[in-house]
């Protein structure tokens, strides 16, 4: 458990990140029939004729109360930096029957199997067609996917579909056309996340609980889906009490053992939420990491 000072700092960082009003997109497009199967598009706030495309995947432990709205200030921040942005929504865990999100012991479960993964695959598959109409200023040949926390997991997973088990319905015949991945405090290694009880056992819930965890993990855990051959950088606050740096380090170690070099940018005195907080210096670091891959 974090000490009182660490907990107070984490609370202040979260309050700052959530203090920005949501920013409406320029265009919203559906990639499926479910209300959550939508992508918000933000045009670059610059005169660049063709801007790199950043795909943003929000976090929130794959749980229903946390939707894409909380990350729209970050999406707008990137658009003001000259990127075209696609902010992806996806189906998340529902509230358990007879309970409410505010009930500590019985809030929403994390994710839906297989719906959460169905949606990420469908969104990425539909993206090239959607972006042509939604943001003609975007250059899909220079696409970087970024995600925060649980969204960081989904970003890593989306870049690893070509190394999924052969019977996985989401497997692709080749790597995604990405310039790279920038995963922000990602839940990137389910074994380490379980040991640390990250987000109240969210990774275990995502896969349907203990009866299914071992069988489904090879289809879902980025630490087992290596090497990808796609440039990958992890950005991690060293003071993160929500997804501790040990999770990112464990993923980087797994990548190294698989023969792949993964960048790991560790930020001193930074917790979980400054990475997506436009008011925080860490957010500018994230934008620079994206730019290094995109441009």
mmCIF file of C-alpha atoms in Angstrom:
data_model
loop_
_atom_site.group_PDB
_atom_site.id
_atom_site.type_symbol
_atom_site.label_atom_id
_atom_site.label_comp_id
_atom_site.label_asym_id
_atom_site.label_seq_id
_atom_site.Cartn_x
_atom_site.Cartn_y
_atom_site.Cartn_z
ATOM 1 C CA UNK A 1 0.000 0.000 0.000
ATOM 2 C CA UNK A 2 1.299 3.510 -0.754
ATOM 3 C CA UNK A 3 2.156 5.711 2.232
ATOM 4 C CA UNK A 4 0.007 8.730 3.024
ATOM 5 C CA UNK A 5 2.172 11.195 1.085
ATOM 6 C CA UNK A 6 2.265 8.980 -2.017
ATOM 7 C CA UNK A 7 -1.483 8.446 -1.831
ATOM 8 C CA UNK A 8 -2.071 12.193 -1.465
ATOM 9 C CA UNK A 9 0.109 12.947 -4.468
ATOM 10 C CA UNK A 10 -1.623 10.282 -6.534
ATOM 11 C CA UNK A 11 -5.009 11.745 -5.611
ATOM 12 C CA UNK A 12 -3.881 15.243 -6.576
ATOM 13 C CA UNK A 13 -2.551 13.990 -9.923
ATOM 14 C CA UNK A 14 -5.811 12.217 -10.658
ATOM 15 C CA UNK A 15 -7.824 15.307 -9.723
ATOM 16 C CA UNK A 16 -5.741 17.431 -12.082
ATOM 17 C CA UNK A 17 -6.087 14.994 -14.977
ATOM 18 C CA UNK A 18 -9.859 14.842 -14.572
ATOM 19 C CA UNK A 19 -10.277 18.586 -14.055
ATOM 20 C CA UNK A 20 -10.193 19.427 -17.759
ATOM 21 C CA UNK A 21 -13.560 19.673 -19.514
ATOM 22 C CA UNK A 22 -14.167 17.059 -22.209
ATOM 23 C CA UNK A 23 -13.345 18.187 -25.733
ATOM 24 C CA UNK A 24 -15.859 17.312 -28.423
ATOM 25 C CA UNK A 25 -14.440 15.635 -31.529
ATOM 26 C CA UNK A 26 -14.657 16.995 -35.046
ATOM 27 C CA UNK A 27 -16.225 13.781 -36.337
ATOM 28 C CA UNK A 28 -17.519 10.554 -34.781
ATOM 29 C CA UNK A 29 -17.769 7.404 -36.877
ATOM 30 C CA UNK A 30 -19.116 3.950 -36.034
ATOM 31 C CA UNK A 31 -17.181 0.763 -36.666
ATOM 32 C CA UNK A 32 -20.042 -1.492 -35.536
ATOM 33 C CA UNK A 33 -23.651 -1.532 -34.387
ATOM 34 C CA UNK A 34 -23.102 -1.319 -30.606
ATOM 35 C CA UNK A 35 -23.203 2.200 -29.082
ATOM 36 C CA UNK A 36 -19.666 1.725 -27.796
ATOM 37 C CA UNK A 37 -18.305 0.798 -31.217
ATOM 38 C CA UNK A 38 -17.330 4.320 -32.235
ATOM 39 C CA UNK A 39 -14.203 6.341 -32.925
ATOM 40 C CA UNK A 40 -13.897 10.080 -32.286
ATOM 41 C CA UNK A 41 -11.682 11.928 -34.743
ATOM 42 C CA UNK A 42 -9.760 15.151 -34.119
ATOM 43 C CA UNK A 43 -8.247 17.052 -37.027
ATOM 44 C CA UNK A 44 -4.752 18.467 -36.555
ATOM 45 C CA UNK A 45 -4.803 22.064 -35.357
ATOM 46 C CA UNK A 46 -2.081 23.054 -37.793
ATOM 47 C CA UNK A 47 -1.461 23.734 -41.462
ATOM 48 C CA UNK A 48 0.324 20.439 -42.072
ATOM 49 C CA UNK A 49 -0.951 18.966 -45.337
ATOM 50 C CA UNK A 50 -0.605 15.377 -44.152
ATOM 51 C CA UNK A 51 -0.367 14.767 -40.409
ATOM 52 C CA UNK A 52 0.618 11.552 -38.635
ATOM 53 C CA UNK A 53 -2.323 9.657 -37.176
ATOM 54 C CA UNK A 54 -2.318 8.835 -33.466
ATOM 55 C CA UNK A 55 -4.758 6.159 -32.332
ATOM 56 C CA UNK A 56 -5.653 6.763 -28.669
ATOM 57 C CA UNK A 57 -7.024 3.988 -26.446
ATOM 58 C CA UNK A 58 -8.314 5.079 -23.061
ATOM 59 C CA UNK A 59 -7.819 3.271 -19.781
ATOM 60 C CA UNK A 60 -9.980 2.731 -16.730
ATOM 61 C CA UNK A 61 -9.252 -0.934 -15.949
ATOM 62 C CA UNK A 62 -11.535 -2.018 -18.821
ATOM 63 C CA UNK A 63 -14.489 -1.028 -16.585
ATOM 64 C CA UNK A 64 -17.716 0.588 -17.777
ATOM 65 C CA UNK A 65 -17.682 3.853 -15.770
ATOM 66 C CA UNK A 66 -14.501 4.946 -17.538
ATOM 67 C CA UNK A 67 -15.206 5.831 -21.149
ATOM 68 C CA UNK A 68 -13.313 7.761 -23.807
ATOM 69 C CA UNK A 69 -14.543 11.153 -22.596
ATOM 70 C CA UNK A 70 -11.944 11.382 -19.847
ATOM 71 C CA UNK A 71 -9.089 11.175 -22.353
ATOM 72 C CA UNK A 72 -10.479 13.740 -24.815
ATOM 73 C CA UNK A 73 -8.349 16.594 -23.364
ATOM 74 C CA UNK A 74 -5.295 14.430 -24.136
ATOM 75 C CA UNK A 75 -6.605 13.780 -27.657
ATOM 76 C CA UNK A 76 -7.075 17.525 -28.136
ATOM 77 C CA UNK A 77 -3.570 18.133 -26.746
ATOM 78 C CA UNK A 78 -2.152 15.867 -29.445
ATOM 79 C CA UNK A 79 -4.267 17.538 -32.143
ATOM 80 C CA UNK A 80 -2.877 20.902 -31.064
ATOM 81 C CA UNK A 81 0.591 19.406 -31.484
ATOM 82 C CA UNK A 82 -0.178 18.763 -35.149
ATOM 83 C CA UNK A 83 -1.365 15.162 -35.052
ATOM 84 C CA UNK A 84 -4.585 13.743 -36.414
ATOM 85 C CA UNK A 85 -6.190 11.706 -33.623
ATOM 86 C CA UNK A 86 -8.551 8.737 -33.516
ATOM 87 C CA UNK A 87 -9.954 8.157 -30.014
ATOM 88 C CA UNK A 88 -11.323 4.607 -29.856
ATOM 89 C CA UNK A 89 -14.227 3.477 -27.688
ATOM 90 C CA UNK A 90 -14.813 -0.200 -26.911
ATOM 91 C CA UNK A 91 -17.046 -2.368 -24.777
ATOM 92 C CA UNK A 92 -16.033 -2.573 -21.148
ATOM 93 C CA UNK A 93 -17.132 -4.536 -18.104
ATOM 94 C CA UNK A 94 -20.688 -4.143 -16.899
ATOM 95 C CA UNK A 95 -21.942 -3.558 -13.375
ATOM 96 C CA UNK A 96 -22.691 -6.810 -11.617
ATOM 97 C CA UNK A 97 -26.411 -7.473 -11.029
ATOM 98 C CA UNK A 98 -27.788 -5.781 -7.938
ATOM 99 C CA UNK A 99 -24.724 -3.600 -7.465
ATOM 100 C CA UNK A 100 -23.617 -0.126 -8.435
ATOM 101 C CA UNK A 101 -20.262 1.266 -9.540
ATOM 102 C CA UNK A 102 -19.952 3.003 -6.172
ATOM 103 C CA UNK A 103 -20.145 -0.261 -4.241
ATOM 104 C CA UNK A 104 -16.561 -1.002 -3.275
ATOM 105 C CA UNK A 105 -16.943 -4.759 -3.226
ATOM 106 C CA UNK A 106 -19.126 -5.024 -6.265
ATOM 107 C CA UNK A 107 -18.321 -2.428 -8.844
ATOM 108 C CA UNK A 108 -18.181 -3.261 -12.518
ATOM 109 C CA UNK A 109 -16.088 -6.178 -13.596
ATOM 110 C CA UNK A 110 -13.142 -5.485 -15.881
ATOM 111 C CA UNK A 111 -13.827 -5.967 -19.550
ATOM 112 C CA UNK A 112 -15.910 -8.445 -21.477
ATOM 113 C CA UNK A 113 -14.582 -11.601 -23.030
ATOM 114 C CA UNK A 114 -14.370 -11.688 -25.992
ATOM 115 C CA UNK A 115 -16.181 -8.412 -26.726
ATOM 116 C CA UNK A 116 -13.413 -6.049 -25.623
ATOM 117 C CA UNK A 117 -10.946 -7.791 -27.940
ATOM 118 C CA UNK A 118 -13.514 -8.079 -30.740
ATOM 119 C CA UNK A 119 -13.936 -4.320 -30.601
ATOM 120 C CA UNK A 120 -10.249 -3.443 -30.652
ATOM 121 C CA UNK A 121 -9.678 -5.714 -33.635
ATOM 122 C CA UNK A 122 -12.729 -4.366 -35.473
ATOM 123 C CA UNK A 123 -11.798 -0.740 -34.761
ATOM 124 C CA UNK A 124 -8.275 -1.149 -36.104
ATOM 125 C CA UNK A 125 -9.519 -3.043 -39.149
ATOM 126 C CA UNK A 126 -12.104 -0.348 -39.940
ATOM 127 C CA UNK A 127 -9.806 2.586 -39.226
ATOM 128 C CA UNK A 128 -8.165 3.035 -42.668
ATOM 129 C CA UNK A 129 -11.548 3.351 -44.366
ATOM 130 C CA UNK A 130 -13.018 5.612 -41.702
ATOM 131 C CA UNK A 131 -10.088 7.993 -41.462
ATOM 132 C CA UNK A 132 -10.144 8.804 -45.185
ATOM 133 C CA UNK A 133 -13.563 10.393 -44.819
ATOM 134 C CA UNK A 134 -13.295 11.657 -41.235
ATOM 135 C CA UNK A 135 -9.860 13.313 -41.332
ATOM 136 C CA UNK A 136 -8.564 13.698 -44.881
ATOM 137 C CA UNK A 137 -5.545 15.565 -43.437
ATOM 138 C CA UNK A 138 -4.337 12.349 -41.779
ATOM 139 C CA UNK A 139 -1.564 10.210 -43.218
ATOM 140 C CA UNK A 140 -2.389 6.607 -42.239
ATOM 141 C CA UNK A 141 1.046 5.527 -43.438
ATOM 142 C CA UNK A 142 2.397 7.241 -40.313
ATOM 143 C CA UNK A 143 0.171 5.731 -37.641
ATOM 144 C CA UNK A 144 1.192 5.369 -34.008
ATOM 145 C CA UNK A 145 -1.058 3.725 -31.443
ATOM 146 C CA UNK A 146 -0.936 4.914 -27.858
ATOM 147 C CA UNK A 147 -2.954 3.878 -24.822
ATOM 148 C CA UNK A 148 -3.047 4.569 -21.119
ATOM 149 C CA UNK A 149 -3.168 1.894 -18.423
ATOM 150 C CA UNK A 150 -5.723 -0.708 -19.612
ATOM 151 C CA UNK A 151 -5.658 1.157 -22.911
ATOM 152 C CA UNK A 152 -1.904 0.649 -22.976
ATOM 153 C CA UNK A 153 -2.542 -3.058 -22.749
ATOM 154 C CA UNK A 154 -4.964 -2.883 -25.679
ATOM 155 C CA UNK A 155 -2.494 -0.830 -27.732
ATOM 156 C CA UNK A 156 0.231 -3.443 -27.208
ATOM 157 C CA UNK A 157 -2.236 -6.226 -27.960
ATOM 158 C CA UNK A 158 -3.441 -4.545 -31.168
ATOM 159 C CA UNK A 159 0.153 -4.368 -32.388
ATOM 160 C CA UNK A 160 0.678 -8.075 -31.655
ATOM 161 C CA UNK A 161 -2.273 -9.615 -33.485
ATOM 162 C CA UNK A 162 0.009 -11.249 -36.056
ATOM 163 C CA UNK A 163 1.691 -13.280 -33.295
ATOM 164 C CA UNK A 164 -1.519 -14.440 -31.624
ATOM 165 C CA UNK A 165 -2.099 -18.209 -31.481
ATOM 166 C CA UNK A 166 -3.098 -19.631 -34.845
ATOM 167 C CA UNK A 167 -6.687 -20.286 -33.763
ATOM 168 C CA UNK A 168 -7.269 -16.751 -32.436
ATOM 169 C CA UNK A 169 -10.160 -15.052 -34.275
ATOM 170 C CA UNK A 170 -8.289 -11.719 -34.165
ATOM 171 C CA UNK A 171 -5.049 -12.987 -35.692
ATOM 172 C CA UNK A 172 -3.806 -11.186 -38.779
ATOM 173 C CA UNK A 173 -1.579 -12.594 -41.493
ATOM 174 C CA UNK A 174 1.035 -9.906 -40.991
ATOM 175 C CA UNK A 175 1.984 -7.043 -38.697
ATOM 176 C CA UNK A 176 -0.263 -4.002 -38.457
ATOM 177 C CA UNK A 177 0.818 -1.023 -40.595
ATOM 178 C CA UNK A 178 2.056 0.949 -37.606
ATOM 179 C CA UNK A 179 5.054 3.197 -37.147
ATOM 180 C CA UNK A 180 5.033 2.150 -33.538
ATOM 181 C CA UNK A 181 3.373 1.849 -30.143
ATOM 182 C CA UNK A 182 3.694 4.222 -27.185
ATOM 183 C CA UNK A 183 2.154 2.483 -24.181
ATOM 184 C CA UNK A 184 1.567 4.681 -21.120
ATOM 185 C CA UNK A 185 1.761 2.895 -17.771
ATOM 186 C CA UNK A 186 0.335 -0.179 -19.502
ATOM 187 C CA UNK A 187 -1.016 -3.294 -17.824
ATOM 188 C CA UNK A 188 1.488 -5.110 -19.998
ATOM 189 C CA UNK A 189 2.240 -8.287 -18.058
ATOM 190 C CA UNK A 190 -0.700 -10.125 -16.539
ATOM 191 C CA UNK A 191 1.397 -12.316 -14.250
ATOM 192 C CA UNK A 192 3.084 -9.327 -12.636
ATOM 193 C CA UNK A 193 -0.190 -7.395 -12.546
ATOM 194 C CA UNK A 194 -1.756 -10.307 -10.676
ATOM 195 C CA UNK A 195 1.060 -10.436 -8.132
ATOM 196 C CA UNK A 196 0.622 -6.726 -7.452
ATOM 197 C CA UNK A 197 -3.194 -6.849 -7.535
ATOM 198 C CA UNK A 198 -3.232 -4.067 -10.114
ATOM 199 C CA UNK A 199 -6.617 -2.323 -10.264
ATOM 200 C CA UNK A 200 -8.214 -4.889 -7.969
ATOM 201 C CA UNK A 201 -7.394 -7.936 -10.051
ATOM 202 C CA UNK A 202 -8.629 -6.366 -13.274
ATOM 203 C CA UNK A 203 -6.554 -8.566 -15.605
ATOM 204 C CA UNK A 204 -7.996 -11.695 -14.019
ATOM 205 C CA UNK A 205 -11.526 -10.325 -14.417
ATOM 206 C CA UNK A 206 -10.850 -9.327 -18.029
ATOM 207 C CA UNK A 207 -10.230 -12.955 -18.941
ATOM 208 C CA UNK A 208 -13.309 -14.224 -17.130
ATOM 209 C CA UNK A 209 -11.851 -15.130 -13.759
ATOM 210 C CA UNK A 210 -9.772 -17.986 -12.430
ATOM 211 C CA UNK A 211 -11.466 -20.806 -14.410
ATOM 212 C CA UNK A 212 -10.466 -19.193 -17.718
ATOM 213 C CA UNK A 213 -7.326 -17.218 -16.935
ATOM 214 C CA UNK A 214 -4.681 -19.785 -17.887
ATOM 215 C CA UNK A 215 -6.412 -20.826 -21.110
ATOM 216 C CA UNK A 216 -7.131 -17.281 -22.304
ATOM 217 C CA UNK A 217 -3.911 -15.592 -21.246
ATOM 218 C CA UNK A 218 -1.945 -16.660 -24.387
ATOM 219 C CA UNK A 219 -4.562 -14.787 -26.447
ATOM 220 C CA UNK A 220 -4.516 -11.622 -24.368
ATOM 221 C CA UNK A 221 -1.300 -11.011 -22.405
ATOM 222 C CA UNK A 222 1.177 -8.764 -24.275
ATOM 223 C CA UNK A 223 4.075 -10.286 -22.337
ATOM 224 C CA UNK A 224 3.362 -13.588 -24.098
ATOM 225 C CA UNK A 225 2.937 -12.016 -27.554
ATOM 226 C CA UNK A 226 6.545 -11.278 -28.411
ATOM 227 C CA UNK A 227 8.454 -10.371 -30.481
ATOM 228 C CA UNK A 228 6.190 -8.146 -32.568
ATOM 229 C CA UNK A 229 8.775 -6.496 -34.783
ATOM 230 C CA UNK A 230 6.998 -3.150 -34.249
ATOM 231 C CA UNK A 231 8.823 -0.275 -32.580
ATOM 232 C CA UNK A 232 7.527 -0.031 -29.026
ATOM 233 C CA UNK A 233 8.130 2.474 -26.256
ATOM 234 C CA UNK A 234 6.722 2.320 -22.739
ATOM 235 C CA UNK A 235 6.401 5.526 -20.727
ATOM 236 C CA UNK A 236 6.079 4.949 -17.013
ATOM 237 C CA UNK A 237 5.961 7.128 -13.926
ATOM 238 C CA UNK A 238 8.250 5.812 -11.215
ATOM 239 C CA UNK A 239 5.810 6.978 -8.526
ATOM 240 C CA UNK A 240 2.809 5.217 -10.089
ATOM 241 C CA UNK A 241 0.797 3.445 -7.382
ATOM 242 C CA UNK A 242 -1.960 2.289 -9.748
ATOM 243 C CA UNK A 243 0.172 0.382 -12.255
ATOM 244 C CA UNK A 244 3.626 0.201 -10.675
ATOM 245 C CA UNK A 245 6.768 0.371 -12.800
ATOM 246 C CA UNK A 246 7.470 -3.308 -12.088
ATOM 247 C CA UNK A 247 4.746 -4.177 -14.630
ATOM 248 C CA UNK A 248 6.410 -2.219 -17.428
ATOM 249 C CA UNK A 249 9.838 -3.540 -16.470
ATOM 250 C CA UNK A 250 8.545 -7.098 -16.543
ATOM 251 C CA UNK A 251 7.214 -6.596 -20.071
ATOM 252 C CA UNK A 252 10.498 -5.047 -21.199
ATOM 253 C CA UNK A 253 12.372 -8.022 -19.728
ATOM 254 C CA UNK A 254 10.076 -10.450 -21.554
ATOM 255 C CA UNK A 255 10.686 -8.568 -24.791
ATOM 256 C CA UNK A 256 14.448 -8.727 -24.305
ATOM 257 C CA UNK A 257 14.285 -12.475 -23.719
ATOM 258 C CA UNK A 258 12.314 -12.751 -26.978
ATOM 259 C CA UNK A 259 15.048 -10.867 -28.802
ATOM 260 C CA UNK A 260 13.263 -7.525 -29.063
ATOM 261 C CA UNK A 261 14.395 -4.164 -27.742
ATOM 262 C CA UNK A 262 11.586 -2.155 -26.155
ATOM 263 C CA UNK A 263 12.136 1.425 -25.099
ATOM 264 C CA UNK A 264 11.331 2.179 -21.465
ATOM 265 C CA UNK A 265 11.135 5.822 -20.440
ATOM 266 C CA UNK A 266 10.912 6.135 -16.660
ATOM 267 C CA UNK A 267 9.832 9.504 -15.286
ATOM 268 C CA UNK A 268 10.912 10.490 -11.786
ATOM 269 C CA UNK A 269 8.296 11.832 -9.366
ATOM 270 C CA UNK A 270 5.484 11.056 -11.787
ATOM 271 C CA UNK A 271 2.476 8.899 -11.015
ATOM 272 C CA UNK A 272 -0.250 7.338 -13.142
ATOM 273 C CA UNK A 273 -2.302 10.233 -14.492
ATOM 274 C CA UNK A 274 0.187 12.979 -15.488
ATOM 275 C CA UNK A 275 0.931 10.971 -18.640
ATOM 276 C CA UNK A 276 -2.467 12.015 -20.056
ATOM 277 C CA UNK A 277 -2.821 15.365 -18.249
ATOM 278 C CA UNK A 278 -2.236 18.297 -20.628
ATOM 279 C CA UNK A 279 -1.275 20.433 -17.641
ATOM 280 C CA UNK A 280 1.587 18.104 -16.667
ATOM 281 C CA UNK A 281 5.137 18.128 -18.015
ATOM 282 C CA UNK A 282 4.921 14.348 -18.423
ATOM 283 C CA UNK A 283 2.280 14.781 -21.104
ATOM 284 C CA UNK A 284 4.734 16.759 -23.243
ATOM 285 C CA UNK A 285 7.224 13.908 -22.860
ATOM 286 C CA UNK A 286 4.567 11.511 -24.147
ATOM 287 C CA UNK A 287 3.901 13.725 -27.162
ATOM 288 C CA UNK A 288 7.608 13.772 -27.952
ATOM 289 C CA UNK A 289 7.854 9.988 -27.724
ATOM 290 C CA UNK A 290 4.946 9.722 -30.182
ATOM 291 C CA UNK A 291 6.541 12.279 -32.495
ATOM 292 C CA UNK A 292 9.822 10.362 -32.581
ATOM 293 C CA UNK A 293 8.005 7.356 -34.001
ATOM 294 C CA UNK A 294 5.462 9.182 -36.156
ATOM 295 C CA UNK A 295 7.617 11.739 -37.948
#
